[in-house]
Coordinates of C-alpha atoms and ligand atoms in Angstrom, one line a residue:
M1 CA 118.9 91.2 103.2
G2 CA 119.6 94.2 105.3
N3 CA 117.7 96.5 108.2
V4 CA 115.7 99.3 106.7
L5 CA 114.2 102.0 109.6
I6 CA 111.1 104.0 107.5
K7 CA 111.0 107.2 109.7
G8 CA 108.6 109.4 110.8
G9 CA 105.7 108.3 108.1
T10 CA 101.9 107.9 107.8
V11 CA 101.2 104.3 108.3
V12 CA 98.0 103.8 106.2
N13 CA 96.1 100.3 106.0
A14 CA 92.6 99.3 105.0
D15 CA 91.4 99.8 108.5
Y16 CA 93.5 102.9 110.1
Q17 CA 95.9 104.8 110.4
Q18 CA 98.4 106.2 112.1
R19 CA 101.7 108.2 112.3
A20 CA 104.7 105.3 113.1
D21 CA 108.5 104.3 112.1
V22 CA 108.5 101.1 110.7
L23 CA 111.5 98.9 110.9
C24 CA 112.0 95.8 107.9
A25 CA 114.3 93.1 108.7
G26 CA 115.2 89.5 107.3
G27 CA 112.3 90.5 104.3
K28 CA 109.8 91.2 106.5
I29 CA 108.1 93.9 109.2
V30 CA 109.5 93.5 112.4
A31 CA 108.0 96.6 114.4
V32 CA 105.5 99.6 113.7
G33 CA 105.7 102.5 116.2
D34 CA 108.0 104.9 117.6
A35 CA 112.4 103.6 116.5
A36 CA 113.1 106.0 119.8
E37 CA 112.3 102.9 121.9
W38 CA 113.2 99.8 119.8
D39 CA 117.1 98.9 119.4
I40 CA 118.6 99.7 116.0
P41 CA 120.7 97.5 114.7
A42 CA 124.0 98.9 113.7
G43 CA 124.5 99.4 109.6
T44 CA 120.7 100.0 109.2
E45 CA 119.8 102.1 106.2
T46 CA 117.2 104.5 107.1
L47 CA 114.6 106.2 105.1
D48 CA 113.0 109.3 105.5
A49 CA 109.3 109.6 104.9
G50 CA 108.1 112.9 106.4
G51 CA 105.3 113.9 104.9
L52 CA 105.0 110.6 103.0
Y53 CA 102.1 107.8 103.3
V54 CA 103.3 104.3 103.9
M55 CA 101.7 101.9 102.8
P56 CA 101.7 98.1 101.7
G57 CA 102.6 97.9 98.3
G58 CA 100.0 97.3 95.2
I59 CA 98.3 93.8 94.8
D60 CA 98.0 93.7 90.6
P61 CA 95.2 90.3 90.5
H62 CA 95.3 90.4 86.8
T63 CA 98.1 90.7 84.6
H64 CA 99.6 88.8 81.8
M65 CA 103.3 88.8 81.3
N66 CA 105.2 86.7 78.6
F67 CA 102.1 85.4 77.2
P68 CA 101.2 83.7 74.3
F69 CA 98.2 85.3 72.6
M70 CA 95.9 85.9 69.4
G71 CA 99.6 84.6 67.1
T72 CA 101.8 86.7 69.4
T73 CA 103.1 86.6 72.9
T74 CA 103.5 89.6 75.2
V75 CA 106.3 92.2 74.9
D76 CA 106.7 92.5 78.3
D77 CA 108.4 89.2 80.0
F78 CA 108.1 88.7 83.8
Y79 CA 111.1 90.8 84.0
S80 CA 110.4 93.7 82.5
G81 CA 106.4 93.3 83.6
T82 CA 107.5 93.1 87.1
S83 CA 110.0 95.9 87.1
A84 CA 107.3 98.5 85.9
A85 CA 105.1 97.0 88.7
L86 CA 108.0 98.0 91.2
A87 CA 108.6 101.0 89.9
G88 CA 104.7 102.0 90.1
G89 CA 104.9 100.6 93.5
T90 CA 103.2 97.2 92.9
T91 CA 104.7 94.4 95.0
T92 CA 102.9 91.7 94.1
I93 CA 101.3 90.6 90.5
I94 CA 98.6 87.3 90.5
D95 CA 99.1 86.1 86.4
F96 CA 97.4 83.7 84.9
V97 CA 98.7 80.1 83.1
I98 CA 96.4 79.4 80.3
P99 CA 96.7 76.2 78.9
N100 CA 95.9 75.8 74.9
P101 CA 92.6 73.2 74.7
Q102 CA 93.5 69.9 75.6
Q103 CA 96.7 70.4 77.3
P104 CA 97.8 68.8 80.2
L105 CA 96.8 71.9 83.2
M106 CA 100.0 70.3 85.0
E107 CA 102.1 71.0 81.6
A108 CA 101.0 74.5 80.8
Y109 CA 101.7 75.6 85.1
H110 CA 104.9 74.2 84.7
Q111 CA 105.4 76.1 81.8
W112 CA 104.8 79.6 83.2
R113 CA 106.1 78.1 86.6
G114 CA 109.7 78.4 84.3
W115 CA 109.2 81.8 81.9
A116 CA 108.1 83.6 85.8
E117 CA 111.6 82.7 87.4
K118 CA 112.8 86.0 86.2
A119 CA 110.6 88.1 87.8
A120 CA 111.7 91.2 90.5
S121 CA 108.6 91.0 92.0
D122 CA 106.8 88.6 94.0
Y123 CA 104.2 86.7 92.3
S124 CA 101.3 84.1 91.9
F125 CA 99.0 82.4 89.9
H126 CA 95.7 82.0 88.4
V127 CA 94.9 79.1 86.8
A128 CA 92.3 78.9 83.8
I129 CA 90.3 75.9 82.8
T130 CA 90.2 76.5 79.2
W131 CA 88.4 72.1 78.7
W132 CA 87.3 69.8 80.4
D133 CA 87.4 66.1 81.2
E134 CA 88.8 63.9 83.9
S135 CA 92.6 65.1 83.9
V136 CA 92.0 68.7 84.1
R137 CA 89.4 67.6 87.5
R138 CA 92.1 65.8 89.0
D139 CA 94.4 68.4 88.1
M140 CA 93.0 71.1 89.5
G141 CA 93.2 68.9 92.9
T142 CA 96.6 68.9 92.2
L143 CA 97.1 72.1 91.8
V144 CA 95.2 73.5 95.1
R145 CA 96.9 70.7 97.5
E146 CA 100.3 70.6 96.0
E147 CA 100.8 74.3 94.3
G148 CA 99.3 76.8 96.2
V149 CA 97.1 77.7 93.6
N150 CA 93.5 79.0 95.3
S151 CA 91.9 80.4 92.1
F152 CA 90.7 79.1 88.2
K153 CA 89.9 81.4 85.4
H154 CA 87.3 81.2 83.1
F155 CA 86.4 82.7 79.8
M156 CA 83.4 82.9 78.5
A157 CA 84.2 84.6 75.3
Y158 CA 87.3 83.5 72.8
K159 CA 84.8 81.0 70.6
N160 CA 87.1 78.6 68.7
A161 CA 90.1 78.9 71.4
I162 CA 90.2 79.1 75.0
M163 CA 86.3 80.0 75.8
C164 CA 84.2 77.6 78.5
D165 CA 80.7 76.7 77.5
D166 CA 78.2 76.5 80.4
E167 CA 79.0 72.8 80.3
T168 CA 83.0 73.6 81.3
L169 CA 81.7 76.2 84.0
M170 CA 79.2 73.8 85.9
N171 CA 82.0 71.0 86.4
S172 CA 84.8 73.5 87.3
F173 CA 82.3 75.5 89.8
R174 CA 81.7 72.4 91.4
R175 CA 85.4 71.2 91.5
C176 CA 86.4 74.7 92.8
L177 CA 83.7 74.4 95.6
E178 CA 84.8 70.8 96.7
L179 CA 88.8 72.1 96.9
G180 CA 87.4 75.7 98.8
A181 CA 89.2 77.6 95.6
M182 CA 87.5 80.6 94.1
P183 CA 85.6 80.6 90.2
T184 CA 86.8 83.7 88.3
V185 CA 84.9 84.6 85.4
H186 CA 85.8 87.0 82.2
A187 CA 82.1 87.4 81.1
E188 CA 81.2 88.5 77.6
N189 CA 79.4 86.5 75.8
G190 CA 81.7 84.7 73.0
E191 CA 78.6 83.5 70.9
M192 CA 77.1 86.9 70.5
V193 CA 80.7 88.3 69.9
Y194 CA 81.6 86.0 67.5
L195 CA 78.1 86.7 65.5
L196 CA 78.5 90.7 65.6
Q197 CA 81.8 90.7 65.0
Q198 CA 81.0 88.4 61.5
E199 CA 78.5 91.8 61.3
M200 CA 80.4 94.2 61.3
L201 CA 82.8 92.3 59.1
K202 CA 80.5 91.8 56.4
Q203 CA 79.3 95.5 56.8
G204 CA 83.0 96.5 55.7
I205 CA 83.6 97.8 59.0
T206 CA 86.8 96.4 59.5
G207 CA 88.7 98.8 61.3
P208 CA 89.5 98.7 65.3
E209 CA 86.1 101.3 65.8
A210 CA 84.4 97.6 65.1
H211 CA 86.0 96.2 68.2
P212 CA 83.8 98.4 71.3
L213 CA 80.2 97.6 68.9
S214 CA 80.9 93.9 68.3
R215 CA 80.6 93.9 72.4
P216 CA 78.5 96.1 73.5
P217 CA 77.7 96.2 77.2
E218 CA 75.2 94.1 76.9
V219 CA 77.1 90.6 76.3
E220 CA 79.1 91.5 79.4
G221 CA 75.8 92.4 82.1
E222 CA 74.8 88.9 79.8
A223 CA 77.7 86.8 80.8
A224 CA 78.2 88.3 83.9
N225 CA 74.8 87.4 85.3
R226 CA 75.5 84.1 83.5
A227 CA 78.4 83.1 85.4
I228 CA 76.3 84.0 89.0
T229 CA 73.5 82.0 88.3
V230 CA 75.9 79.2 87.9
A231 CA 77.8 79.9 91.0
S232 CA 74.1 80.5 92.7
I233 CA 72.8 77.2 92.0
M234 CA 76.6 75.4 92.6
G235 CA 76.8 77.2 96.0
V236 CA 80.3 78.5 95.6
P237 CA 81.6 82.7 95.8
I238 CA 82.3 84.1 92.3
Y239 CA 85.0 86.5 91.7
V240 CA 84.1 88.8 88.2
V241 CA 87.5 90.1 86.7
H242 CA 87.3 93.4 84.9
V243 CA 83.9 94.6 85.6
S244 CA 83.7 97.6 82.7
C245 CA 80.2 98.4 82.7
R246 CA 77.1 99.0 84.4
E247 CA 75.5 96.0 83.4
S248 CA 78.0 93.9 85.0
A249 CA 78.3 95.8 87.9
E250 CA 74.4 95.7 88.5
A251 CA 74.4 91.8 88.3
I252 CA 77.3 92.3 91.1
A253 CA 74.8 93.9 93.2
R254 CA 72.2 92.5 92.6
A255 CA 73.2 88.8 93.3
R256 CA 75.5 90.6 96.7
N257 CA 72.2 92.1 97.9
R258 CA 70.4 89.1 97.7
G259 CA 73.3 87.2 100.0
Q260 CA 75.7 85.8 97.8
R261 CA 79.1 85.9 97.8
V262 CA 80.2 87.6 94.5
Y263 CA 83.7 90.1 93.9
G264 CA 84.0 92.5 91.6
E265 CA 87.7 93.9 90.1
V266 CA 88.1 96.8 88.4
L267 CA 91.0 97.9 86.2
A268 CA 92.5 101.7 86.3
G269 CA 92.4 101.7 82.0
H270 CA 87.7 101.4 82.4
L271 CA 88.2 104.3 85.1
V272 CA 89.4 107.0 83.3
I273 CA 89.8 106.1 79.5
D274 CA 86.2 106.2 77.2
D275 CA 85.9 104.6 73.8
S276 CA 86.4 107.7 71.8
V277 CA 90.1 106.4 71.5
Y278 CA 88.2 103.4 69.0
R279 CA 87.5 106.6 66.7
H280 CA 91.1 108.2 66.5
P281 CA 92.2 108.2 63.2
D282 CA 95.4 106.8 63.4
F283 CA 95.0 103.4 63.2
T284 CA 98.0 103.3 66.1
V285 CA 96.7 104.9 68.3
A286 CA 93.1 103.0 68.0
A287 CA 94.8 99.7 67.8
A288 CA 96.4 100.2 70.8
H289 CA 93.3 100.5 73.0
V290 CA 92.3 97.4 71.6
M291 CA 91.3 94.7 74.8
S292 CA 88.6 93.1 76.2
P293 CA 86.2 94.3 77.7
P294 CA 87.0 97.5 75.9
F295 CA 86.9 101.0 76.9
R296 CA 83.3 101.8 77.6
D297 CA 81.3 105.6 77.1
K298 CA 82.2 107.9 80.1
S299 CA 78.7 107.1 82.2
H300 CA 80.0 103.8 83.2
Q301 CA 82.8 105.0 84.6
S302 CA 80.2 107.1 87.6
A303 CA 78.9 102.9 88.0
L304 CA 82.5 101.7 88.6
W305 CA 83.3 104.2 90.9
H306 CA 79.9 104.1 93.0
G307 CA 80.5 100.7 93.2
L308 CA 84.3 101.1 94.5
Q309 CA 83.1 103.5 96.9
S310 CA 80.2 101.5 97.9
G311 CA 82.2 98.6 98.6
Q312 CA 79.6 96.4 95.5
L313 CA 83.4 95.8 93.7
H314 CA 86.0 95.0 96.0
T315 CA 89.5 95.5 94.0
T316 CA 91.7 97.4 90.7
A317 CA 93.5 95.5 88.3
T318 CA 95.4 96.2 85.3
D319 CA 94.6 93.4 82.8
H320 CA 98.7 94.4 82.2
C321 CA 98.7 92.5 78.6
T322 CA 101.4 94.3 76.4
F323 CA 101.5 94.4 72.5
C324 CA 104.0 96.8 70.2
A325 CA 102.4 98.8 67.4
S326 CA 103.6 96.2 64.9
Q327 CA 102.0 93.2 66.7
K328 CA 98.7 95.1 67.0
A329 CA 99.3 95.9 62.8
M330 CA 98.5 91.9 62.7
G331 CA 95.3 93.2 62.5
S332 CA 95.1 96.0 59.9
D333 CA 92.6 94.3 57.4
S334 CA 90.4 93.2 60.3
F335 CA 90.0 94.3 64.1
T336 CA 89.2 90.4 65.2
K337 CA 93.1 90.2 64.7
I338 CA 94.1 92.7 66.2
P339 CA 95.5 90.9 69.4
N340 CA 93.5 92.3 72.6
G341 CA 95.7 94.2 75.3
C342 CA 96.8 97.2 77.1
G343 CA 99.7 98.0 79.4
G344 CA 99.3 99.7 83.0
V345 CA 101.0 97.6 85.6
E346 CA 102.8 101.0 86.4
E347 CA 100.0 103.2 86.2
R348 CA 97.0 102.0 87.9
M349 CA 98.3 103.1 91.5
A350 CA 99.3 106.6 90.7
V351 CA 96.4 106.7 88.4
I352 CA 93.7 105.2 90.6
W353 CA 95.2 107.7 93.9
D354 CA 94.7 111.0 91.6
A355 CA 91.4 110.4 90.3
G356 CA 90.4 107.9 93.4
V357 CA 91.8 110.4 96.4
N358 CA 92.5 113.9 95.0
S359 CA 88.8 113.8 93.4
G360 CA 87.5 113.2 97.3
R361 CA 86.2 109.5 96.3
L362 CA 88.2 107.4 98.0
T363 CA 89.9 108.0 101.3
P364 CA 94.0 106.9 101.6
S365 CA 92.8 103.9 103.9
E366 CA 90.2 103.0 100.9
F367 CA 92.7 103.1 98.7
V368 CA 94.6 100.5 100.2
A369 CA 91.8 98.8 100.5
I370 CA 91.0 97.9 96.4
T371 CA 94.7 98.7 95.3
S372 CA 96.2 96.4 97.5
A373 CA 94.9 94.9 101.1
N374 CA 90.9 93.3 99.9
T375 CA 92.7 91.9 96.9
A376 CA 95.4 89.6 99.2
R377 CA 92.0 88.4 101.7
L378 CA 89.6 87.0 98.6
F379 CA 93.1 85.3 97.3
N380 CA 94.5 84.4 100.7
L381 CA 97.4 86.4 100.8
Y382 CA 96.3 88.4 103.8
P383 CA 98.2 89.1 106.5
R384 CA 101.9 88.2 104.7
K385 CA 100.8 90.7 101.9
G386 CA 98.5 93.9 101.7
C387 CA 99.0 95.1 105.4
V388 CA 101.6 97.1 107.0
A389 CA 101.9 94.7 110.4
P390 CA 104.4 93.1 112.1
G391 CA 105.1 90.0 110.3
A392 CA 103.7 90.8 107.2
D393 CA 106.5 90.7 104.0
A394 CA 108.2 94.3 104.1
D395 CA 106.2 94.9 100.5
L396 CA 105.7 99.1 101.1
V397 CA 105.1 101.9 98.7
L398 CA 105.9 105.5 100.3
W399 CA 103.6 108.0 99.0
D400 CA 103.8 111.6 98.3
P401 CA 100.6 112.7 97.8
A402 CA 101.9 115.8 96.7
G403 CA 104.5 114.6 94.1
S404 CA 103.4 114.5 90.4
K405 CA 104.7 113.1 87.4
T406 CA 103.4 113.1 83.6
L407 CA 102.6 109.2 82.5
S408 CA 104.1 108.6 78.9
A409 CA 105.8 105.8 77.1
A410 CA 108.9 107.8 76.4
T411 CA 109.6 107.2 80.4
H412 CA 107.9 104.5 81.8
H413 CA 109.3 101.3 82.4
S414 CA 107.3 98.5 80.1
R415 CA 108.8 97.3 77.0
N416 CA 106.2 98.6 75.0
D417 CA 106.2 101.3 72.6
F418 CA 102.6 102.8 73.6
N419 CA 100.7 104.4 76.7
V420 CA 97.0 104.3 77.2
F421 CA 97.9 107.1 80.1
E422 CA 100.1 109.3 77.6
G423 CA 99.9 113.2 78.9
R424 CA 98.1 112.0 81.9
T425 CA 99.5 114.6 84.6
V426 CA 98.9 112.4 88.3
T427 CA 99.4 113.8 91.5
G428 CA 100.2 111.1 94.3
V429 CA 103.3 109.2 93.5
P430 CA 105.0 106.0 94.5
V431 CA 109.1 107.7 95.6
F432 CA 110.2 104.7 97.3
T433 CA 109.6 100.8 96.9
L434 CA 110.4 98.3 99.0
S435 CA 110.1 94.4 97.9
Q436 CA 111.4 91.5 100.4
G437 CA 112.7 94.7 102.8
V438 CA 115.3 95.7 99.9
V439 CA 114.5 99.1 98.4
V440 CA 114.2 99.0 94.2
W441 CA 112.5 102.0 93.5
A442 CA 114.1 105.1 94.9
D443 CA 113.1 108.8 93.7
G444 CA 113.1 107.5 90.4
E445 CA 115.8 105.1 90.5
L446 CA 114.6 101.6 89.6
R447 CA 116.9 98.5 91.5
A448 CA 114.7 95.5 90.3
R449 CA 116.9 92.4 90.2
E450 CA 115.9 89.8 88.0
G451 CA 114.7 86.5 89.3
A452 CA 114.6 88.5 93.0
G453 CA 110.4 87.9 92.8
R454 CA 109.3 84.6 94.6
Y455 CA 106.4 82.3 93.4
I456 CA 103.8 82.3 96.2
K457 CA 102.0 79.2 97.5
R458 CA 97.9 80.8 98.2
P459 CA 96.5 78.1 100.2
A460 CA 92.3 77.2 99.5
F461 CA 90.1 78.0 102.0
G462 CA 89.0 74.7 102.4
P463 CA 87.0 73.2 105.0
D464 CA 85.9 76.8 105.9
F465 CA 84.8 77.8 102.6
S466 CA 82.4 74.6 102.2
A467 CA 80.8 75.3 105.1
A468 CA 79.7 78.4 103.6
A469 CA 78.7 77.4 100.6
A470 CA 77.1 74.2 102.5
W471 CA 74.7 76.7 103.8
E472 CA 73.5 77.7 100.4
R473 CA 72.7 74.7 99.9
Q474 CA 70.7 74.2 103.0
R475 CA 68.1 76.0 100.9
A476 CA 67.8 73.6 98.0
P477 CA 64.4 71.1 98.9
Q478 CA 65.4 68.2 100.7
A479 CA 65.0 64.3 98.7
V480 CA 61.7 63.5 100.4
A481 CA 61.2 60.1 101.8
R482 CA 58.2 57.9 101.0
Ligands
LIG1 N1 91.6 90.7 76.9 C1 92.5 90.9 76.9 O1 92.5 92.5 76.2 N2 93.2 90.8 76.8 C2 93.8 89.2 77.4 C3 93.4 88.2 77.6 C4 91.9 89.3 77.8 O2 90.7 88.4 78.0
LIG2 ZN1 89.9 89.1 80.2
LIG3 ZN1 92.9 89.3 81.2
LIG4 ZN1 107.7 95.2 68.6

């Protein structure tokens, strides 16, 4: 790994900005300050960052690469998906191991680890709990203690497939508490969705326009409230993935205002795309937007922005889960068979900068917080990831706030044939991306290297986390001695 000197830029961290040079060596940041005071080794590559922001590379805490789902597999594997991420300034993804019900957790985990070996960027895994028995309980312990998994995902939707019932939520959340791991939830009431889907089909509404009607905001709000309630009873923190509507944003804010540790993630797509896409006359276009939770009417977008601005919501992600037109066509006679998922891993940073920073909703430091630092903190990657400081990984994005581009499937790096941000012109773009101190994106040229990404272990929070939870439990009445 050569040395790289980034000269003359403005370093932006979540908590401060400064004009500074940055020296990278051996894949790490070794100095931040004034290069005139340093001995620069011969052969160091210099990047001129004049007029650019130097920020920690994005961390996308929610992607699905190489995901076998709804009878097919995503078109992006770990190589194409992480390559697209690097082109967009994202240098780490946290993907999901999703065991089939009854599949041993460790078997699924090793399957995903194998698929991910071709990743071009660093990556980590949340593991989904899709069923429960003693072996699941035991394997959660192995994953936390030996494999660096500190978060477990629970799908409250997808009945008859990967959905968790409340008993499994209770069992798994209790186990998360013991292990110091973070429970996360996909909050949608799967029973209600299932019944509403059947009603749509009975009424003869079989196209993609039925998708959002079968998953109204109320089903998300109910599930978010329920998961938060389970977490409160167990005294464990909770992270709600893809908060898409006012109902779940409010559930999170209410619980936080009571002092509960609840965290929320927002997808770039939900911030800027609305549900009119499902009424597009062309099936291919409407189906390309089928993901869960669905896009909402515009009024929900301001609730999500306000949550990010106020600190009641914390991270941004994409749920990057790409299916092409021929895969989406599996649902041409029933919307319930359209594989759920949309892309965005390359576009997230630019879309949020454009809609967030350029509009005055976010400062550059707040942008760093919600695209990188907060995720690093919540999932225990900080300060290795999520900040520009000596000792951190040299995962950086050099951002041109004045550069523009038009997002399109014709130019994106995902293998998908559709881009949900098609035609959107954004101002604020990544000019250089560095991964492990290597320039992997340079002014439109992608130099991703298959297999260069590393699996990143995330230690559990352990005793501190349980101590915080024990404080919650003190509030429970003590047994009365008679
Ligand atoms: N939602 C999607 O749209 N795709 C993958 C899984 C999910 O919950
Ligand atoms: Zn989900
Ligand atoms: Zn997902
Ligand atoms: Zn195809």
